[in-house]
Amino acid sequence: MFKRLFWISLGVGIGVMAVTKAQAYVKAHTPEPARQFVFGPDEEQPPITLQTVQALFDDFQQHRRAREEQLNREFIERSAR
């Protein structure tokens, strides 16, 4: 179990590092219009990786709340019978 967890975390870490390095390379070696198209016009925004993780987390929270509400309604209906 711990071996598997170690290798998964190592893979995730290497993946994050590779994506970060690739983004830095693309930012350094692309013309300004292409860079703005890929990464957005505002450099003050959080990095695209952080935006993606935040969007995934928000999506997960939205679906979790919807499912929780559905289960609560079903439980209340069963209890009322």
PDB file of C-alpha atoms in Angstrom:
ATOM      1  CA  MET A   1       0.000   0.000   0.000  1.00  0.00           C
ATOM      2  CA  PHE A   2       2.725   2.451   0.961  1.00  0.00           C
ATOM      3  CA  LYS A   3       4.772   1.537  -2.102  1.00  0.00           C
ATOM      4  CA  ARG A   4       1.826   2.350  -4.321  1.00  0.00           C
ATOM      5  CA  LEU A   5       1.189   5.623  -2.511  1.00  0.00           C
ATOM      6  CA  PHE A   6       4.862   6.554  -2.815  1.00  0.00           C
ATOM      7  CA  TRP A   7       4.965   5.892  -6.565  1.00  0.00           C
ATOM      8  CA  ILE A   8       1.695   7.711  -7.195  1.00  0.00           C
ATOM      9  CA  SER A   9       2.850  10.763  -5.250  1.00  0.00           C
ATOM     10  CA  LEU A  10       6.226  10.660  -7.003  1.00  0.00           C
ATOM     11  CA  GLY A  11       4.479  10.516 -10.383  1.00  0.00           C
ATOM     12  CA  VAL A  12       2.184  13.399  -9.504  1.00  0.00           C
ATOM     13  CA  GLY A  13       5.152  15.448  -8.287  1.00  0.00           C
ATOM     14  CA  ILE A  14       7.144  14.781 -11.457  1.00  0.00           C
ATOM     15  CA  GLY A  15       4.090  15.589 -13.561  1.00  0.00           C
ATOM     16  CA  VAL A  16       3.524  18.915 -11.808  1.00  0.00           C
ATOM     17  CA  MET A  17       7.193  19.800 -12.153  1.00  0.00           C
ATOM     18  CA  ALA A  18       7.188  18.886 -15.861  1.00  0.00           C
ATOM     19  CA  VAL A  19       4.091  20.984 -16.547  1.00  0.00           C
ATOM     20  CA  THR A  20       5.549  23.945 -14.643  1.00  0.00           C
ATOM     21  CA  LYS A  21       8.841  23.729 -16.543  1.00  0.00           C
ATOM     22  CA  ALA A  22       7.027  23.353 -19.870  1.00  0.00           C
ATOM     23  CA  GLN A  23       4.883  26.408 -19.171  1.00  0.00           C
ATOM     24  CA  ALA A  24       7.965  28.435 -18.232  1.00  0.00           C
ATOM     25  CA  TYR A  25       9.665  27.337 -21.455  1.00  0.00           C
ATOM     26  CA  VAL A  26       6.635  28.241 -23.564  1.00  0.00           C
ATOM     27  CA  LYS A  27       6.339  31.632 -21.872  1.00  0.00           C
ATOM     28  CA  ALA A  28      10.013  32.370 -22.479  1.00  0.00           C
ATOM     29  CA  HIS A  29      10.113  31.217 -26.122  1.00  0.00           C
ATOM     30  CA  THR A  30       6.834  32.384 -27.658  1.00  0.00           C
ATOM     31  CA  PRO A  31       5.922  35.776 -29.094  1.00  0.00           C
ATOM     32  CA  GLU A  32       3.751  38.057 -26.989  1.00  0.00           C
ATOM     33  CA  PRO A  33       0.467  37.579 -28.948  1.00  0.00           C
ATOM     34  CA  ALA A  34       0.729  33.783 -28.788  1.00  0.00           C
ATOM     35  CA  ARG A  35       1.590  33.915 -25.087  1.00  0.00           C
ATOM     36  CA  GLN A  36      -1.451  36.091 -24.376  1.00  0.00           C
ATOM     37  CA  PHE A  37      -3.665  33.711 -26.367  1.00  0.00           C
ATOM     38  CA  VAL A  38      -2.472  30.635 -24.446  1.00  0.00           C
ATOM     39  CA  PHE A  39      -2.066  32.061 -20.937  1.00  0.00           C
ATOM     40  CA  GLY A  40      -4.524  34.944 -21.042  1.00  0.00           C
ATOM     41  CA  PRO A  41      -3.951  38.660 -21.395  1.00  0.00           C
ATOM     42  CA  ASP A  42      -3.434  39.363 -17.705  1.00  0.00           C
ATOM     43  CA  GLU A  43      -0.186  38.105 -16.194  1.00  0.00           C
ATOM     44  CA  GLU A  44      -1.504  39.084 -12.742  1.00  0.00           C
ATOM     45  CA  GLN A  45      -3.924  36.144 -12.756  1.00  0.00           C
ATOM     46  CA  PRO A  46      -3.012  32.941 -10.927  1.00  0.00           C
ATOM     47  CA  PRO A  47      -1.129  30.382 -13.011  1.00  0.00           C
ATOM     48  CA  ILE A  48      -3.211  28.241 -15.354  1.00  0.00           C
ATOM     49  CA  THR A  49      -2.416  25.136 -13.276  1.00  0.00           C
ATOM     50  CA  LEU A  50      -3.860  26.776 -10.178  1.00  0.00           C
ATOM     51  CA  GLN A  51      -6.920  27.919 -12.133  1.00  0.00           C
ATOM     52  CA  THR A  52      -7.489  24.363 -13.381  1.00  0.00           C
ATOM     53  CA  VAL A  53      -7.190  22.851  -9.904  1.00  0.00           C
ATOM     54  CA  GLN A  54      -9.510  25.513  -8.489  1.00  0.00           C
ATOM     55  CA  ALA A  55     -12.087  24.847 -11.231  1.00  0.00           C
ATOM     56  CA  LEU A  56     -11.929  21.092 -10.585  1.00  0.00           C
ATOM     57  CA  PHE A  57     -12.353  21.652  -6.840  1.00  0.00           C
ATOM     58  CA  ASP A  58     -15.313  23.992  -7.389  1.00  0.00           C
ATOM     59  CA  ASP A  59     -16.928  21.492  -9.757  1.00  0.00           C
ATOM     60  CA  PHE A  60     -16.431  18.695  -7.224  1.00  0.00           C
ATOM     61  CA  GLN A  61     -17.957  20.810  -4.447  1.00  0.00           C
ATOM     62  CA  GLN A  62     -20.966  21.674  -6.606  1.00  0.00           C
ATOM     63  CA  HIS A  63     -21.654  18.028  -7.447  1.00  0.00           C
ATOM     64  CA  ARG A  64     -21.056  16.952  -3.853  1.00  0.00           C
ATOM     65  CA  ARG A  65     -23.600  19.463  -2.558  1.00  0.00           C
ATOM     66  CA  ALA A  66     -26.165  18.456  -5.189  1.00  0.00           C
ATOM     67  CA  ARG A  67     -25.750  14.764  -4.331  1.00  0.00           C
ATOM     68  CA  GLU A  68     -25.973  15.509  -0.613  1.00  0.00           C
ATOM     69  CA  GLU A  69     -29.217  17.421  -1.126  1.00  0.00           C
ATOM     70  CA  GLN A  70     -30.610  14.546  -3.198  1.00  0.00           C
ATOM     71  CA  LEU A  71     -29.739  11.997  -0.516  1.00  0.00           C
ATOM     72  CA  ASN A  72     -31.237  14.193   2.208  1.00  0.00           C
ATOM     73  CA  ARG A  73     -34.499  14.533   0.256  1.00  0.00           C
ATOM     74  CA  GLU A  74     -34.669  10.765  -0.273  1.00  0.00           C
ATOM     75  CA  PHE A  75     -34.003  10.153   3.425  1.00  0.00           C
ATOM     76  CA  ILE A  76     -36.730  12.609   4.478  1.00  0.00           C
ATOM     77  CA  GLU A  77     -39.206  11.004   2.073  1.00  0.00           C
ATOM     78  CA  ARG A  78     -38.442   7.524   3.429  1.00  0.00           C
ATOM     79  CA  SER A  79     -38.707   8.732   7.030  1.00  0.00           C
ATOM     80  CA  ALA A  80     -42.075  10.368   6.386  1.00  0.00           C
ATOM     81  CA  ARG A  81     -43.640   7.077   5.254  1.00  0.00           C
TER      82      ARG A  81
END
